[in-house]
Coordinates of C-alpha atoms in Angstrom, one line a residue:
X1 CA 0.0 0.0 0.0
X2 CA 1.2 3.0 -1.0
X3 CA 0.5 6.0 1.4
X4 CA 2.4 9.3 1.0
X5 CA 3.4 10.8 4.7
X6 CA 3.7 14.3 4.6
X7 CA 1.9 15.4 7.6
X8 CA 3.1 19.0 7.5
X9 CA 1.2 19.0 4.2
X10 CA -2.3 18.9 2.8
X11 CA -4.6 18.1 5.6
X12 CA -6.4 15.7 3.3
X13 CA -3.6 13.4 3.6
X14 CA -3.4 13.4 7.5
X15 CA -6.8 12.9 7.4
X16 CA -6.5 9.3 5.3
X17 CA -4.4 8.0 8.3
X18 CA -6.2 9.3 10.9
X19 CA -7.4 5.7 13.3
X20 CA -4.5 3.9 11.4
X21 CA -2.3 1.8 13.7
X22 CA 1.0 0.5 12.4
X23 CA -0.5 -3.4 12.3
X24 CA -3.1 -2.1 9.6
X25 CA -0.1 -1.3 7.2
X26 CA 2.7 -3.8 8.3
X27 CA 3.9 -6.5 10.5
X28 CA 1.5 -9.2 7.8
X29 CA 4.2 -12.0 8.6
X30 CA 5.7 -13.0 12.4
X31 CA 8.6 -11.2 14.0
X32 CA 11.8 -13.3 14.3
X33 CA 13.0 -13.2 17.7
X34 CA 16.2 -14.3 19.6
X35 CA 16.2 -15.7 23.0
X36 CA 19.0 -14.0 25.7
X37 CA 20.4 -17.4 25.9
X38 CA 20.3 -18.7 21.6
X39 CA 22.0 -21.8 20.3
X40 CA 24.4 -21.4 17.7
X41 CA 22.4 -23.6 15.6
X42 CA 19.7 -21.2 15.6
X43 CA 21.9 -18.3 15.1
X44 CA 23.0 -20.0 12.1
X45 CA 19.7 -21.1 11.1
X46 CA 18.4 -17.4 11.5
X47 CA 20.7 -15.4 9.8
X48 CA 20.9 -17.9 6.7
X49 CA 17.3 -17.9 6.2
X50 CA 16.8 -14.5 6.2
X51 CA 17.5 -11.0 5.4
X52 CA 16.9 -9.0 8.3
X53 CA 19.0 -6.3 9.5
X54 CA 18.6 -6.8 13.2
X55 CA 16.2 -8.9 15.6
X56 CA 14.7 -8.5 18.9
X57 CA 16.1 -10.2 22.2
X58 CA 12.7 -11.2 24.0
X59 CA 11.7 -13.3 27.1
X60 CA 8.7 -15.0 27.8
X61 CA 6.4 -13.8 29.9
X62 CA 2.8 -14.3 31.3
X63 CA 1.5 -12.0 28.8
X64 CA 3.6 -13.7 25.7
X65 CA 7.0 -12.2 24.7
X66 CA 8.2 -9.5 26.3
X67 CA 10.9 -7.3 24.2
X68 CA 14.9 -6.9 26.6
X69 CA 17.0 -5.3 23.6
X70 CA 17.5 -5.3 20.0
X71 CA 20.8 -7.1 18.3
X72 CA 21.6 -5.9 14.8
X73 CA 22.5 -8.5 11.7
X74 CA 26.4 -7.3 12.2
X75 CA 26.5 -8.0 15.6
X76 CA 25.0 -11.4 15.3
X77 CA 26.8 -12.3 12.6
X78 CA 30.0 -11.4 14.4
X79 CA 29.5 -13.3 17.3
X80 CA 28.7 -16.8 15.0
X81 CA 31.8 -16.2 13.5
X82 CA 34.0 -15.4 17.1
X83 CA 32.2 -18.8 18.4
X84 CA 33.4 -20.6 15.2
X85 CA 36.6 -19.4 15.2
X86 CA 36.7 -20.6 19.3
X87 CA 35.6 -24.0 18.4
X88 CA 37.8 -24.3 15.4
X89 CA 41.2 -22.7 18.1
X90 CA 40.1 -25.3 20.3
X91 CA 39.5 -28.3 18.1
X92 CA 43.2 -27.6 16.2
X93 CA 44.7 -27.7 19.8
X94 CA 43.4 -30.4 21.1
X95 CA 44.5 -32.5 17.9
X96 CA 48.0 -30.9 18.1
X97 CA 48.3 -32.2 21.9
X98 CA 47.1 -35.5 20.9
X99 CA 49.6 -35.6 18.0
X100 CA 52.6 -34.7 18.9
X101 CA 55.2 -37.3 20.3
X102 CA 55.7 -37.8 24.2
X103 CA 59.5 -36.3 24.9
X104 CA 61.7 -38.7 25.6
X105 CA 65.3 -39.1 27.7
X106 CA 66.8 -36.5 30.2
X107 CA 64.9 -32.9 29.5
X108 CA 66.9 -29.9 29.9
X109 CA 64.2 -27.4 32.2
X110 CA 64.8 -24.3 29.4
X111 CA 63.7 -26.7 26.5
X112 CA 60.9 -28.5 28.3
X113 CA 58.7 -25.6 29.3
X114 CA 59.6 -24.1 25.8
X115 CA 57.8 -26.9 24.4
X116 CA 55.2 -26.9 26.6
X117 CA 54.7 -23.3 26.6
X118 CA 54.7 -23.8 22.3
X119 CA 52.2 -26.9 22.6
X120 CA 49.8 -25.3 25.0
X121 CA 49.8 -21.9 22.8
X122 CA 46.6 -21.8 20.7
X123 CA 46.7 -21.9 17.2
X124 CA 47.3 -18.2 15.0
X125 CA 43.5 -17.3 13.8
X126 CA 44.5 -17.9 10.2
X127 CA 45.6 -21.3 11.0
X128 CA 42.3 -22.2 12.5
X129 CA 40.2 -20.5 9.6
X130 CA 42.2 -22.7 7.1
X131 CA 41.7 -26.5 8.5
X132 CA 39.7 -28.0 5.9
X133 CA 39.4 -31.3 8.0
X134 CA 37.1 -29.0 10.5
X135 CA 35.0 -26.5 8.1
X136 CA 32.9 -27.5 5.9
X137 CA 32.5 -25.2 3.0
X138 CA 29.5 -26.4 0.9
X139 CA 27.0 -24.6 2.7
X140 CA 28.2 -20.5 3.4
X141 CA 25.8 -18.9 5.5
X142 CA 27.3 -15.3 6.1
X143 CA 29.8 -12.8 4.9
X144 CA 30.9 -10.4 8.0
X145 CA 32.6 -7.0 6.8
X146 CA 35.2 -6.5 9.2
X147 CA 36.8 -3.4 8.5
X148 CA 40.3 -4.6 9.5
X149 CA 40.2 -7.7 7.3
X150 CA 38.5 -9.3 3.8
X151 CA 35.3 -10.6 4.0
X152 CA 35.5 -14.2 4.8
X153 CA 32.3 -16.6 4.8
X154 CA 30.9 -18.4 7.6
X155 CA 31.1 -22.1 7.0
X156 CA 28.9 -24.6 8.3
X157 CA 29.7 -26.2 11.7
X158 CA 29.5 -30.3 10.6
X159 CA 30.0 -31.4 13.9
X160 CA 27.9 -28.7 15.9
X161 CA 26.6 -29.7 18.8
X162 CA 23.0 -28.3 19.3
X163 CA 23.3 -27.2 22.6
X164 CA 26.1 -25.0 22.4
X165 CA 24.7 -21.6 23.2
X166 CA 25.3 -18.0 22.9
X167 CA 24.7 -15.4 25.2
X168 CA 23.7 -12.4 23.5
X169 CA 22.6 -10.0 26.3
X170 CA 26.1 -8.1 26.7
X171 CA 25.6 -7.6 22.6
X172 CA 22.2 -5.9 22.4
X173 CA 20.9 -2.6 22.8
X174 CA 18.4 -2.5 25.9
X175 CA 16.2 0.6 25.0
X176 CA 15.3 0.1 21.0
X177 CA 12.7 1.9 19.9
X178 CA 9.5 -0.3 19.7
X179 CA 6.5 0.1 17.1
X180 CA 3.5 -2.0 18.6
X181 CA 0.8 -3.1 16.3
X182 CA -1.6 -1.0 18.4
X183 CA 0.7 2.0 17.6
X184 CA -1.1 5.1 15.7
X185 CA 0.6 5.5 12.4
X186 CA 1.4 9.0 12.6
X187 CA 3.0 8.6 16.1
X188 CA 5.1 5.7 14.0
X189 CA 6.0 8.0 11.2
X190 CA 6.9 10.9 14.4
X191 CA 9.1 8.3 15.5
X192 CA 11.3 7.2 12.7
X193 CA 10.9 10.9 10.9
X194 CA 13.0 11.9 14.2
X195 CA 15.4 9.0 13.8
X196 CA 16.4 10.3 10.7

């Protein structure tokens, strides 16, 4: 529907949206939401399957979903790829530990913590990024701009466990502004004229 919103204008026009709310003209399909606590695998899920440029953080409540914060696309996006890279640091170490010989004979104190100090040491990022035994890379479901490095794309976890979650309340905003269905349509167009 294609309304025109000049309400400094012809009065005619603020008269056609006068006892609109913002449900009559949008919200026709249901709002994707995150939980405080989300798995990974629905991050993943989410921000493959859709286009949306940020999501609200909600918690139920008696009276259905109440709204805590507001987490844009970036910011999700980041924090899939920080847990990846975590998992991916973690996995690589653990198979370097499990790899590499026992020492053997009389161990000079210098050498010895020098090679345990090198074999607890977590892999460089770029190492852990690059382990095509780990990452699957049929299914991309992200690019995240960084503006210190390339894009890269998120690969697809095949060994994910479902219950690894992400906790996304130190990443959202706690006050977004909030357009109810109930809300009048000129206090909606206020709202986002003063946004900018």
């Amino acid at each position: 529907m294609g309304l025109k919103f000049s309400f400094e204008g012809a009065k005619l026009e603020k008269k056609a949206v006068v006892g609109l709310v913002a449900g009559d003209i949008v919200a026709s399909r249901e709002v994707v939401c995150f939980r405080q606590l989300e798995t990974l695998e629905t991050l993943m899920q989410v921000l493959s399957s859709t286009n949306h440029n940020g999501f609200p953080i909600v918690v139920p409540s008696p009276a259905g979903k109440l709204v805590t914060g507001f987490v844009l696309r970036p910011k999700a996006e980041a924090l899939v790829k920080r847990e990846l890279e975590k998992r991916a640091a973690s996995e690589h170490h653990l198979q370097s530990l499990a790899s590499s010989p026992a020492p053997s004979g009389v161990w000079d104190n210098n050498v010895a913590a020098e090679r345990i100090s090198r074999d607890t040491r977590p892999p460089p990022l770029r190492a852990a990024l690059s382990m095509p035994s780990q990452l699957s890379t049929a299914t991309s479901i992200a690019t995240v701009s960084e503006p210190t490095a390339p894009n890269r794309k998120l690969a697809d976890w095949s060994i994910l466990p479902s219950d690894l979650q992400v906790d996304l309340r130190d990443h959202m905003q706690p006050a977004p502004y909030i357009v109810y269905n109930t809300t009048t349509l000129e206090h909606t167009y206020q709202m986002f004229r003063q946004l900018g």
